[in-house]
Amino acid sequence: MSLSKPIVRHWIDEFVLICKANPTVTGCTVFLSVATVVLIQSNTRSSRLTKKQQQTILDEDHRRRKTRRKNLVDRHFFRKLRIFIKIAIPSWKSPEFAYLAVFSAFLVGRTFLSIKVSEVNGALVKAIMNLDFKAFLRGWIVLAMFAIPSSTLNSMLRFLGNKLALRYRSRLVHHFNDLYMHPMMYYKVINVDDRIKNPDQALTTTIDNWSKSVSKLYSDVTKPLLDIILFSVRLSSLVGPEGPLSVIFYYFVVGTIIRLISPSFGKLTARAQRFEGDYRHVHNRLITYSEEVAFYGGHHREKLTIDEHYSFIEKHTRYLIGKKFWMGISDGFLTKYGTVMMGYSVLGLPVFGPRRAQYLQQVSNDTSMIAHDYIRNSSLLISLARAIGRIVASYRDLQKLAGYTSLVSELQYVLEDLKKGKYHRKMINEDRLKELNFAPNTGKITLSDSVEFHQVPVVTPNGDILVKPVDLLIRPGMSVMIVGPNGCGKSSLFRILGGLWPLFGGGLERPDPSELFYIPQKPYLTIGTLRDQVIYPDSVDEFKEKGYNDRDLDKLFNLVRLNYIPERLENGWDTIDDWYDVLSGGEKQRVSMARLFYSKPRFAVLDECTSAVSIDVEGAMYAHCKREGIALITVSHRRSLWKYHEFLFKFDESGGWSFGKMQLPSGGNSPVEANGV
Ligand SMILES: Nc1ncnc2c1ncn2[C@@H]1O[C@H](COP(=O)(O)OP(=O)(O)OP(=O)(O)O)[C@@H](O)[C@H]1O
């Protein structure tokens, strides 16, 4: 105790003396420390999430059971990564593998060049020390000669890295587009399953980030690994194995410390991606409903929503940059300046280390030779330290990659589940469903000539029982009017018929999808020409293969009284426009009816699809359907349509239904109540 006190006092005095001798450094350190505390305090305050935002994040995390893992870089991550790498590089015969091989070869080439350059650096310093101009000039020319292949190699590596990232992205995009565009999948991801809110974000930005991140990480890890091996071998032959070994040991300790203190950047990255997705979604919504919002004058309300979503991003980013700031300090201290101190210890080894006598004898105490060795060794050491530093720093990139991988794999799992008929959704009526023996995808679906429901429960994907089990038979040529109060389940019946919603029991017989045409309440118009609107979902080639031409389209437009549209357009059927904006509400619905006439299916489900069409045109269109022998299944509140149907299916207020022949009083449009069955 008595001894340690004077030693401590001595070091304190030494330290005070050093501070007094270096006022600039001392002043800067004090100033920066105060500034850091003030800045970080204000950043922390402004990055605090509101209660509502915290709740949103908690709900999100709760829904995503997997994110409960604290660190995303674990064995699950490497397992998932392997799956996606296999998609990005399908086989060793694939072009991606060839690119990777060339990329790796260039990486090796660059490391060899670096070693050679360090030799030349040493020779140049020796020439300067010896005042040997000839040797200096020779070294200078050699160095200049190295510059050309070095810069080509560097640019080539960047080029190949970008090319690889693009190739990975294309592979993943095609893989996911195949899964996502599987029949009904894009609908089910949003409307049936509740695990993913914005699949568009994962399908676009996240896949792009994943591909870039994998490509970057490959060069950031393989090159330094190679460097470490080659530089260590060379350095240990020059300064002894303790040199590179102590550098590696130092970094091992540093890496462990960084791993322990660094926050879960993977999780933070995944969260940032979700916030970005939500923010983009609210902007997309505004674009979609711009006219409605403009009429309501809803800009102020919409701005509040947009601002609220942006504030999530802003606060999260602030939090992230705050975290990065602290990590930057520890990274800089441990991996940059700590390395320099470590480096000097190694560089001092030949002249101060255990083999000092042997070394000095070898160089015959020649200071120019010592300088030559020093420069060469320091150049090698800097490269070695940089290489290890990059590996340590790439841990954060790995965490980011883990974040992207977790989002992309979540989409993959959901799509695979849905393909197998499984989905995840919080059920609101679990006990009642169990009691009635209703469970998703337990009903039997078979192909048939007619539409038949046998004891089919009408249940929403989240388990809300809308109607008691339905029995209904619709034969070809038979037309049924569906009526009932709002929200009773009319459209839902067809969601089940179309396979959009799972069957919770019973049996469903339905014709091939090509025989059943559905026109929804909201008219859908595709991107493309006026012709594309009518022939959708056929392509122009399919349209021609079926033996149709534009004259046939004119006839269809005559039937729906839209013949004035192609006539007034300069390019007629070839006109490309934003048809949502160009056509009126009624015109859009009439285009949908023309599409039905083009398809000529055996059954047509018309779900309030003529609500904006004038009664006389609507009547003409229905009369045409009857002439064509199309079995109509119409959902409508318009009584004028009842006369085109022979049967009536009626939902009541209390979840019941009735089905029977339509009875119209002679000579009138007003029907008599349908018979119960
Ligand atoms: N994807 C979904 N998930 C859960 N519930 C849904 C979903 N889509 C609709 N619903 C609910 O199912 C119920 C029935 O909706 P449906 O669209 O069948 O009504 P509808 O009888 O056609 O009404 P309207 O006459 O107003 O068009 C509504 O309460 C609706 O909120």
XYZ file of C-alpha atoms and ligand atoms in Angstrom:
708
model
C 0.000 0.000 0.000
C 2.696 2.413 1.097
C 4.634 1.648 -2.104
C 1.761 1.905 -4.554
C 0.744 5.388 -3.350
C 3.961 7.167 -4.395
C 3.835 5.276 -7.739
C 0.288 6.443 -8.399
C 1.200 9.965 -7.350
C 4.256 9.790 -9.635
C 2.128 8.783 -12.633
C -0.439 11.469 -11.870
C 2.339 14.070 -11.749
C 3.744 12.689 -15.023
C 0.304 12.889 -16.593
C -0.205 16.491 -15.435
C 3.182 17.379 -16.864
C 2.301 15.763 -20.218
C -0.994 17.692 -20.259
C 0.813 20.972 -19.506
C 3.374 20.238 -22.215
C 0.624 19.536 -24.781
C -1.996 22.246 -24.147
C -3.596 21.868 -27.618
C -4.323 18.156 -27.236
C -5.504 18.630 -23.655
C -7.770 21.541 -24.608
C -9.228 19.649 -27.569
C -9.904 16.588 -25.424
C -11.729 18.613 -22.753
C -13.724 20.590 -25.339
C -14.730 17.473 -27.300
C -15.761 15.647 -24.147
C -18.082 18.487 -23.087
C -19.469 18.864 -26.657
C -20.096 15.123 -26.828
C -22.078 15.044 -23.603
C -24.205 18.049 -24.678
C -24.833 16.742 -28.229
C -25.624 13.205 -27.202
C -27.962 14.421 -24.466
C -29.968 16.494 -26.958
C -29.925 13.659 -29.511
C -31.184 11.162 -26.947
C -33.966 13.507 -25.887
C -35.152 14.101 -29.468
C -34.871 10.436 -30.440
C -37.176 9.329 -27.635
C -40.249 7.713 -29.150
C -43.728 8.840 -28.140
C -45.906 6.393 -26.180
C -47.894 5.620 -29.339
C -44.722 4.903 -31.313
C -43.357 2.670 -28.551
C -46.630 0.754 -28.546
C -46.473 0.309 -32.328
C -42.967 -1.142 -32.049
C -44.025 -3.452 -29.213
C -47.002 -4.670 -31.237
C -44.739 -5.241 -34.230
C -42.216 -7.198 -32.180
C -44.974 -9.163 -30.548
C -46.392 -10.122 -33.921
C -42.956 -11.105 -35.133
C -42.091 -13.788 -32.658
C -38.679 -14.293 -34.211
C -37.386 -10.779 -33.487
C -37.349 -11.574 -29.787
C -33.839 -12.891 -30.420
C -31.464 -10.253 -29.125
C -28.749 -10.754 -31.689
C -29.649 -11.602 -35.250
C -26.160 -12.944 -36.046
C -26.559 -16.500 -34.831
C -26.893 -19.995 -36.243
C -30.433 -19.235 -37.522
C -29.002 -16.372 -39.514
C -26.283 -18.508 -41.095
C -28.854 -21.195 -41.932
C -31.110 -18.625 -43.618
C -28.148 -17.000 -45.321
C -27.175 -20.351 -46.834
C -30.670 -20.736 -48.279
C -30.531 -17.356 -49.978
C -26.932 -17.766 -51.123
C -28.067 -20.960 -52.840
C -30.740 -18.964 -54.639
C -28.267 -16.226 -55.589
C -25.586 -18.722 -56.701
C -27.581 -21.773 -57.792
C -24.622 -23.972 -58.848
C -20.912 -23.931 -59.569
C -21.807 -23.907 -63.265
C -23.809 -20.694 -62.928
C -22.410 -17.379 -64.234
C -22.550 -16.035 -60.677
C -20.045 -18.654 -59.578
C -17.776 -17.811 -62.508
C -17.937 -14.114 -61.591
C -17.157 -14.984 -58.000
C -14.138 -17.053 -59.052
C -12.768 -14.213 -61.201
C -13.473 -11.773 -58.373
C -11.555 -13.969 -55.916
C -8.620 -14.296 -58.339
C -8.417 -10.514 -58.613
C -8.529 -10.221 -54.832
C -5.484 -12.530 -54.550
C -3.749 -10.515 -57.264
C -4.293 -7.282 -55.369
C -2.796 -8.699 -52.173
C 0.341 -9.824 -54.025
C 0.637 -6.377 -55.556
C 0.409 -4.774 -52.085
C 3.260 -6.978 -50.826
C 5.396 -6.020 -53.786
C 4.636 -2.324 -53.288
C 5.758 -2.533 -49.646
C 9.112 -3.976 -50.809
C 9.562 -1.066 -53.222
C 8.669 1.446 -50.479
C 11.468 0.025 -48.347
C 13.948 0.208 -51.230
C 13.021 3.858 -51.901
C 13.668 4.880 -48.290
C 16.967 3.019 -48.300
C 17.985 4.863 -51.490
C 17.133 8.211 -49.857
C 19.135 7.358 -46.737
C 22.134 6.296 -48.881
C 21.778 9.362 -51.168
C 21.724 6.842 -54.069
C 19.849 8.645 -56.850
C 20.042 5.743 -59.336
C 18.462 3.288 -56.874
C 15.878 5.932 -55.991
C 14.964 6.450 -59.672
C 14.739 2.700 -60.220
C 12.392 2.344 -57.251
C 10.353 5.313 -58.392
C 9.855 3.846 -61.890
C 8.931 0.432 -60.459
C 6.389 2.137 -58.159
C 4.919 4.023 -61.132
C 4.697 0.751 -63.058
C 2.753 -0.788 -60.200
C 0.257 2.077 -60.266
C -1.309 0.991 -63.580
C -2.184 -2.637 -62.680
C -3.125 -1.560 -59.137
C -5.674 1.032 -60.255
C -7.063 -1.320 -62.948
C -7.364 -4.072 -60.386
C -9.147 -1.832 -57.902
C -11.613 -0.609 -60.480
C -12.115 -4.161 -61.763
C -12.882 -5.335 -58.238
C -15.497 -2.615 -57.819
C -16.959 -3.473 -61.235
C -17.172 -7.175 -60.435
C -18.605 -6.434 -56.985
C -21.393 -4.322 -58.519
C -22.032 -6.897 -61.206
C -22.298 -9.665 -58.631
C -24.699 -7.594 -56.517
C -26.911 -7.061 -59.563
C -26.830 -10.755 -60.463
C -27.749 -11.774 -56.901
C -30.555 -9.257 -56.944
C -31.925 -10.553 -60.261
C -31.874 -14.147 -58.986
C -33.683 -13.203 -55.800
C -36.156 -10.939 -57.572
C -37.116 -13.735 -59.993
C -37.330 -16.228 -57.152
C -39.620 -14.003 -55.101
C -41.668 -12.792 -58.044
C -42.399 -16.427 -58.935
C -43.579 -17.096 -55.393
C -45.409 -13.825 -54.924
C -47.196 -13.956 -58.271
C -48.425 -17.480 -57.618
C -52.248 -17.465 -57.963
C -53.861 -15.352 -55.201
C -50.570 -15.129 -53.270
C -50.246 -11.338 -53.534
C -53.809 -11.101 -52.167
C -53.340 -13.561 -49.341
C -50.091 -11.984 -48.074
C -51.992 -8.794 -47.312
C -55.571 -9.860 -46.731
C -55.359 -13.315 -45.214
C -52.026 -13.475 -43.365
C -51.032 -10.765 -40.900
C -47.284 -11.284 -40.592
C -46.099 -8.873 -43.288
C -47.407 -5.360 -43.599
C -45.544 -4.039 -46.620
C -44.307 -6.880 -48.829
C -43.409 -4.305 -51.496
C -40.607 -2.983 -49.273
C -39.100 -6.460 -48.845
C -39.520 -7.224 -52.560
C -37.836 -4.040 -53.717
C -35.482 -2.177 -51.366
C -34.642 -4.986 -48.947
C -33.705 -7.468 -51.686
C -31.523 -4.805 -53.285
C -29.838 -4.041 -49.961
C -29.361 -7.736 -49.251
C -27.631 -8.314 -52.606
C -25.320 -5.323 -52.224
C -24.562 -6.290 -48.662
C -23.636 -9.894 -49.555
C -21.415 -8.792 -52.409
C -19.681 -6.161 -50.259
C -19.271 -8.493 -47.328
C -17.609 -11.117 -49.513
C -14.859 -8.740 -50.573
C -14.698 -7.154 -47.108
C -14.089 -10.521 -45.505
C -12.237 -12.661 -48.049
C -9.690 -10.073 -49.050
C -8.697 -9.218 -45.472
C -8.563 -12.938 -44.615
C -6.215 -13.507 -47.501
C -4.228 -10.426 -46.542
C -3.935 -11.654 -42.967
C -2.483 -14.989 -44.081
C -0.049 -13.586 -46.648
C 1.056 -10.547 -44.638
C 1.459 -12.591 -41.450
C 3.664 -15.160 -43.184
C 5.829 -12.424 -44.689
C 5.983 -10.393 -41.482
C 6.855 -13.345 -39.254
C 9.786 -14.139 -41.517
C 10.982 -10.561 -40.993
C 10.249 -9.733 -37.338
C 9.519 -13.170 -35.875
C 6.123 -14.857 -35.294
C 5.430 -12.859 -32.111
C 4.853 -9.757 -34.300
C 1.820 -10.885 -36.338
C 0.636 -13.124 -33.477
C 0.401 -10.233 -31.036
C -1.477 -8.133 -33.638
C -3.948 -10.975 -34.214
C -4.354 -11.502 -30.467
C -4.943 -7.790 -29.957
C -7.701 -7.792 -32.571
C -9.255 -10.904 -31.125
C -9.648 -9.084 -27.802
C -10.908 -5.935 -29.564
C -13.392 -7.957 -31.631
C -14.784 -9.591 -28.507
C -15.170 -6.217 -26.773
C -16.918 -4.697 -29.822
C -19.244 -7.687 -30.091
C -20.186 -7.303 -26.435
C -20.766 -3.566 -26.447
C -22.303 -3.085 -29.891
C -26.106 -2.819 -30.051
C -28.079 -5.190 -32.261
C -27.585 -3.346 -35.535
C -29.320 -6.233 -37.348
C -32.538 -5.688 -35.452
C -32.240 -1.911 -35.801
C -31.700 -2.257 -39.553
C -34.736 -4.512 -39.910
C -36.833 -2.003 -37.970
C -35.569 0.894 -40.095
C -36.595 -1.018 -43.229
C -40.102 -1.506 -41.839
C -40.460 2.181 -41.009
C -39.285 3.071 -44.521
C -41.862 0.654 -45.933
C -44.682 2.173 -43.873
C -43.676 5.675 -44.880
C -43.636 4.772 -48.564
C -47.002 3.084 -48.141
C -48.731 6.235 -46.834
C -47.329 8.205 -49.776
C -48.535 5.518 -52.200
C -51.986 5.667 -50.628
C -52.139 9.390 -51.188
C -51.224 8.924 -54.852
C -53.921 6.254 -55.237
C -56.646 8.313 -53.574
C -55.443 11.770 -54.582
C -58.779 12.718 -56.186
C -60.866 11.613 -53.206
C -58.552 13.427 -50.761
C -58.575 16.543 -52.960
C -62.390 16.646 -53.038
C -62.584 16.236 -49.278
C -59.830 18.823 -48.831
C -58.111 16.222 -46.655
C -54.549 17.487 -47.197
C -54.178 18.580 -43.575
C -55.296 15.231 -42.162
C -53.171 13.302 -44.664
C -50.160 15.470 -43.828
C -50.560 14.538 -40.171
C -50.457 10.838 -41.105
C -47.459 11.287 -43.380
C -45.609 13.384 -40.786
C -46.384 10.833 -38.087
C -44.875 8.047 -40.204
C -41.854 10.139 -41.059
C -41.308 10.933 -37.378
C -40.839 7.170 -36.791
C -38.014 7.173 -39.334
C -36.519 10.396 -38.023
C -36.457 9.293 -34.409
C -35.211 5.836 -35.213
C -32.440 7.245 -37.410
C -31.479 9.708 -34.694
C -31.290 6.860 -32.223
C -29.223 4.871 -34.723
C -26.745 7.662 -35.411
C -26.397 8.209 -31.656
C -25.523 4.537 -31.229
C -23.158 4.726 -34.185
C -21.450 7.711 -32.617
C -20.533 5.752 -29.482
C -19.541 2.770 -31.554
C -17.433 5.077 -33.727
C -15.503 6.257 -30.653
C -14.845 2.757 -29.399
C -14.128 1.493 -32.931
C -11.726 4.352 -33.584
C -9.986 3.967 -30.268
C -9.678 0.204 -30.390
C -9.232 -0.500 -34.079
C -7.450 2.608 -35.320
C -5.375 4.313 -32.655
C -4.953 1.205 -30.527
C -3.594 -0.463 -33.630
C -1.042 2.264 -34.186
C 0.272 1.758 -30.640
C 0.263 -1.973 -31.207
C 2.029 -1.445 -34.538
C 4.891 0.553 -33.013
C 5.432 -2.191 -30.462
C 5.829 -4.724 -33.291
C 8.003 -2.416 -35.400
C 10.299 -1.937 -32.442
C 10.773 -5.700 -32.095
C 13.851 -6.089 -34.403
C 15.827 -3.394 -32.555
C 14.403 -3.688 -29.021
C 13.129 -7.274 -29.000
C 14.745 -10.581 -27.948
C 16.560 -11.064 -31.291
C 18.028 -7.551 -31.243
C 21.731 -8.626 -31.269
C 21.194 -11.062 -34.124
C 19.333 -8.429 -36.164
C 21.866 -5.656 -35.613
C 24.640 -7.994 -36.648
C 22.687 -8.965 -39.760
C 22.312 -5.332 -40.867
C 25.816 -4.466 -39.674
C 24.376 -1.561 -37.658
C 23.603 0.140 -40.988
C 20.933 2.796 -40.222
C 19.798 2.983 -43.842
C 19.173 -0.771 -43.757
C 17.268 -0.367 -40.474
C 15.180 2.403 -42.089
C 14.605 0.203 -45.147
C 13.373 -2.659 -42.961
C 11.328 -0.302 -40.828
C 9.479 1.146 -43.842
C 8.902 -2.280 -45.398
C 7.732 -3.775 -42.090
C 5.483 -0.836 -41.285
C 3.947 -1.018 -44.747
C 3.261 -4.744 -44.217
C 2.040 -4.125 -40.708
C -0.311 -1.349 -41.770
C -1.775 -3.683 -44.400
C -2.093 -6.492 -41.850
C -3.707 -4.217 -39.277
C -6.055 -2.764 -41.877
C -7.034 -6.268 -42.934
C -7.832 -7.390 -39.400
C -9.526 -4.069 -38.685
C -11.757 -4.561 -41.686
C -12.774 -8.003 -40.471
C -13.596 -6.608 -37.041
C -15.517 -3.684 -38.562
C -17.367 -5.959 -40.961
C -19.117 -7.469 -37.949
C -21.460 -4.493 -38.093
C -22.067 -5.097 -41.802
C -22.783 -8.691 -40.914
C -25.387 -7.503 -38.429
C -26.952 -5.328 -41.118
C -27.007 -8.292 -43.458
C -28.659 -10.300 -40.692
C -31.364 -7.604 -40.539
C -32.012 -7.766 -44.288
C -31.882 -11.571 -44.213
C -34.431 -11.727 -41.418
C -36.868 -9.557 -43.411
C -36.367 -11.415 -46.671
C -36.622 -14.816 -44.993
C -39.778 -13.749 -43.189
C -41.340 -13.042 -46.571
C -40.067 -16.388 -47.837
C -41.609 -18.272 -44.875
C -44.944 -16.504 -45.253
C -45.088 -17.185 -48.991
C -44.163 -20.835 -48.493
C -46.758 -21.231 -45.734
C -49.453 -19.675 -47.893
C -48.492 -21.923 -50.790
C -49.070 -24.908 -48.517
C -52.426 -23.435 -47.484
C -51.207 -22.410 -44.016
C -51.558 -18.884 -42.734
C -51.043 -16.963 -39.518
C -53.687 -14.583 -38.260
C -54.941 -13.615 -34.832
C -58.352 -15.267 -34.526
C -61.152 -13.350 -32.827
C -63.530 -16.273 -32.237
C -61.325 -19.230 -31.447
C -63.634 -20.946 -28.910
C -66.719 -20.612 -31.073
C -64.811 -21.925 -34.129
C -63.650 -24.955 -32.137
C -67.164 -25.562 -30.871
C -68.542 -25.560 -34.423
C -65.585 -27.570 -35.730
C -64.600 -24.815 -38.184
C -60.922 -24.555 -39.080
C -59.106 -22.895 -42.002
C -58.588 -25.037 -45.100
C -60.583 -27.992 -43.817
C -63.295 -27.787 -46.477
C -63.204 -29.910 -49.612
C -62.890 -28.218 -52.997
C -63.673 -30.131 -56.193
C -63.937 -29.238 -59.863
C -67.430 -29.355 -61.322
C -69.673 -28.013 -64.106
C -71.749 -26.000 -61.676
C -71.249 -23.903 -58.559
C -72.236 -25.804 -55.435
C -71.893 -24.870 -51.782
C -72.500 -27.720 -49.331
C -72.711 -26.496 -45.757
C -69.973 -23.916 -46.374
C -69.418 -21.588 -43.396
C -68.856 -17.954 -44.393
C -65.992 -17.043 -42.065
C -63.481 -14.188 -42.483
C -59.746 -15.087 -42.401
C -59.600 -13.780 -38.816
C -62.345 -16.158 -37.692
C -65.410 -13.899 -37.726
C -68.441 -16.066 -38.519
C -70.632 -14.029 -40.872
C -73.401 -16.421 -41.898
C -74.587 -19.870 -40.926
C -73.277 -22.603 -43.318
C -74.501 -22.025 -46.861
C -76.114 -24.532 -49.259
C -76.408 -23.244 -52.790
C -76.529 -24.803 -56.247
C -76.076 -22.734 -59.401
C -76.182 -24.676 -62.660
C -74.913 -23.306 -66.000
C -77.393 -20.845 -67.481
C -79.097 -20.221 -64.120
C -79.028 -16.648 -62.798
C -79.088 -15.789 -59.116
C -79.552 -12.441 -57.466
C -77.754 -12.049 -54.112
C -79.160 -9.484 -51.723
C -78.668 -8.548 -48.096
C -77.632 -5.732 -45.760
C -74.204 -4.096 -45.915
C -71.383 -6.145 -44.443
C -73.467 -9.320 -44.175
C -71.032 -11.366 -46.268
C -72.201 -11.122 -49.887
C -68.763 -10.416 -51.370
C -67.209 -12.795 -48.854
C -69.202 -15.661 -50.347
C -67.394 -15.038 -53.631
C -64.024 -14.612 -51.974
C -64.533 -18.166 -50.764
C -65.784 -19.288 -54.169
C -62.769 -17.686 -55.882
C -60.321 -19.341 -53.459
C -59.158 -16.008 -52.011
C -60.288 -16.952 -48.529
C -59.735 -20.327 -46.870
C -62.597 -22.765 -46.575
C -63.452 -23.350 -42.903
C -65.434 -26.544 -43.579
C -68.094 -28.066 -45.819
C -67.655 -28.783 -49.512
C -67.327 -26.514 -52.506
C -67.739 -27.537 -56.122
C -66.744 -25.005 -58.687
C -65.885 -24.837 -62.377
C -62.404 -24.258 -63.738
C -61.291 -20.647 -63.031
C -61.407 -19.909 -66.787
C -65.186 -20.583 -66.708
C -65.820 -18.192 -63.830
C -65.414 -14.462 -64.303
C -65.549 -12.037 -61.410
C -66.159 -8.311 -61.727
C -65.463 -6.606 -58.394
C -67.013 -3.471 -56.901
C -63.895 -1.427 -57.597
C -63.148 -1.503 -61.354
C -59.611 -2.608 -62.139
C -57.679 -1.089 -65.031
C -54.277 -2.309 -66.066
C -51.188 -0.409 -67.239
C -51.213 -0.267 -71.028
C -53.329 0.503 -74.090
C -57.095 0.863 -74.322
C -57.118 -2.593 -75.925
C -55.333 -4.055 -72.882
C -58.195 -2.830 -70.690
C -60.721 -4.965 -72.546
C -58.685 -8.105 -73.130
C -57.264 -8.224 -69.560
C -55.876 -10.598 -68.292
C -55.024 -11.831 -71.820
C -51.928 -10.489 -73.540
C -52.125 -9.110 -77.103
C -50.629 -12.364 -78.416
C -53.316 -14.395 -76.672
C -55.950 -12.001 -78.010
C -54.716 -12.622 -81.557
C -54.371 -16.364 -80.991
C -58.041 -16.455 -80.055
C -58.771 -15.028 -83.517
C -59.946 -11.594 -82.395
C -59.121 -8.219 -83.905
C -59.896 -4.565 -83.135
C -63.235 -4.760 -85.064
C -64.435 -7.230 -82.431
C -63.438 -4.787 -79.729
C -65.444 -2.052 -81.499
C -68.495 -4.324 -81.338
C -67.954 -4.929 -77.608
C -67.631 -1.199 -76.978
C -70.851 -0.692 -78.955
C -72.626 -3.054 -76.580
C -71.530 -1.068 -73.542
C -72.102 2.256 -75.394
C -68.465 3.342 -75.246
C -67.773 3.450 -78.996
C -67.053 7.192 -78.783
C -63.870 6.562 -76.764
C -61.629 4.835 -79.346
C -63.101 7.141 -82.020
C -61.965 10.306 -80.260
C -58.464 8.990 -79.545
C -55.749 9.672 -82.105
C -54.196 6.215 -81.688
C -57.493 4.424 -81.132
C -57.073 1.070 -79.380
C -53.301 1.595 -79.220
C -53.602 4.646 -76.974
C -51.687 4.356 -73.722
C -52.932 6.455 -70.836
C -53.565 6.438 -67.130
C -57.057 5.019 -67.580
C -57.975 5.458 -63.929
C -57.760 9.207 -64.382
C -59.037 9.427 -67.949
C -62.245 7.386 -67.598
C -65.237 8.343 -65.477
C -66.596 6.017 -62.764
C -69.407 4.713 -65.012
C -67.072 4.343 -68.005
C -64.667 2.241 -65.934
C -67.538 -0.061 -64.959
C -68.644 -0.339 -68.586
C -65.095 -1.257 -69.629
C -65.283 -4.068 -67.038
C -68.511 -5.308 -68.627
C -66.900 -5.214 -72.095
C -64.149 -7.363 -70.584
C -66.788 -9.841 -69.455
C -68.283 -10.001 -72.968
C -64.806 -10.572 -74.376
C -64.169 -13.469 -71.963
C -67.585 -15.104 -72.485
C -67.379 -17.261 -69.340
C -70.046 -19.750 -68.289
C -70.504 -18.062 -64.916
C -70.124 -14.377 -64.068
C -70.097 -12.927 -60.592
C -71.128 -9.274 -60.845
C -70.469 -7.666 -57.485
C -72.099 -4.203 -57.504
C -70.135 -3.621 -60.689
C -72.727 -1.470 -62.480
C -73.681 0.847 -59.623
C -72.433 3.929 -61.527
C -73.917 2.921 -64.909
C -77.206 4.474 -66.065
C -80.189 2.130 -65.750
C -80.882 1.840 -69.529
C -77.253 0.912 -70.382
C -77.128 -1.466 -67.430
C -80.296 -3.177 -68.678
C -78.861 -3.532 -72.195
C -75.708 -5.095 -70.797
C -77.618 -7.602 -68.662
C -79.877 -8.482 -71.598
C -76.755 -9.234 -73.652
C -75.402 -11.544 -70.930
C -78.692 -13.444 -70.940
C -78.571 -13.765 -74.731
C -75.025 -15.140 -74.472
C -76.226 -17.722 -71.940
C -73.884 -16.531 -69.188
C -75.058 -17.656 -65.722
C -75.230 -14.435 -63.715
C -74.567 -14.282 -60.005
C -75.311 -10.665 -59.213
C -74.804 -8.782 -55.996
C -76.693 -5.517 -56.194
C -79.003 -3.270 -54.238
C -80.742 -2.184 -57.495
C -84.186 -3.699 -57.847
C -84.225 -2.954 -61.585
C -81.874 -5.914 -62.037
C -84.052 -8.498 -60.358
C -85.968 -9.267 -63.570
C -82.812 -10.693 -65.193
C -82.567 -13.438 -62.550
C -84.631 -16.527 -61.859
C -83.396 -17.162 -58.337
C -82.873 -15.084 -55.228
C -80.358 -15.718 -52.449
C -81.111 -13.492 -49.506
C -78.957 -12.781 -46.447
C -80.769 -11.518 -43.360
C -79.661 -9.275 -40.508
C -79.037 -12.112 -38.071
C -76.569 -14.252 -40.048
C -79.213 -16.397 -41.726
C -80.075 -16.806 -45.403
C -82.789 -18.090 -47.731
C -82.730 -19.287 -51.316
C -85.568 -19.782 -53.749
C -87.183 -18.907 -57.043
C -87.520 -15.215 -57.785
C -91.168 -14.185 -57.870
C -91.946 -10.903 -59.613
C -95.512 -9.529 -59.611
C -96.846 -9.715 -63.189
C -95.836 -6.668 -65.237
C -93.798 -5.023 -62.475
C -90.213 -4.761 -61.366
C -90.901 -5.087 -57.682
C -90.392 -8.665 -56.603
C -92.249 -10.709 -54.082
C -90.133 -12.075 -51.223
C -88.221 -15.158 -52.235
C -89.429 -18.476 -50.930
C -87.389 -19.895 -48.120
C -85.825 -23.215 -48.952
N -59.769 -9.510 -45.403
C -60.693 -9.448 -44.447
N -60.375 -9.866 -43.201
C -61.314 -9.826 -42.211
N -62.574 -9.371 -42.363
C -62.953 -8.945 -43.573
C -62.042 -8.948 -44.676
N -62.687 -8.462 -45.744
C -63.945 -8.161 -45.329
N -64.098 -8.451 -44.031
C -65.303 -8.270 -43.220
O -66.287 -9.213 -43.630
C -67.582 -8.655 -43.501
C -68.366 -8.908 -44.783
O -67.794 -8.186 -45.824
P -68.373 -8.258 -47.295
O -67.432 -7.487 -48.158
O -68.661 -9.657 -47.643
O -69.731 -7.449 -47.137
P -70.904 -7.245 -48.173
O -72.055 -8.043 -47.717
O -70.424 -7.500 -49.558
O -71.204 -5.705 -47.940
P -71.567 -4.502 -48.953
O -72.989 -4.647 -49.346
O -71.361 -3.306 -48.107
O -70.614 -4.594 -50.084
C -67.417 -7.184 -43.212
O -67.723 -6.971 -41.856
C -65.942 -6.921 -43.459
O -65.443 -5.993 -42.547
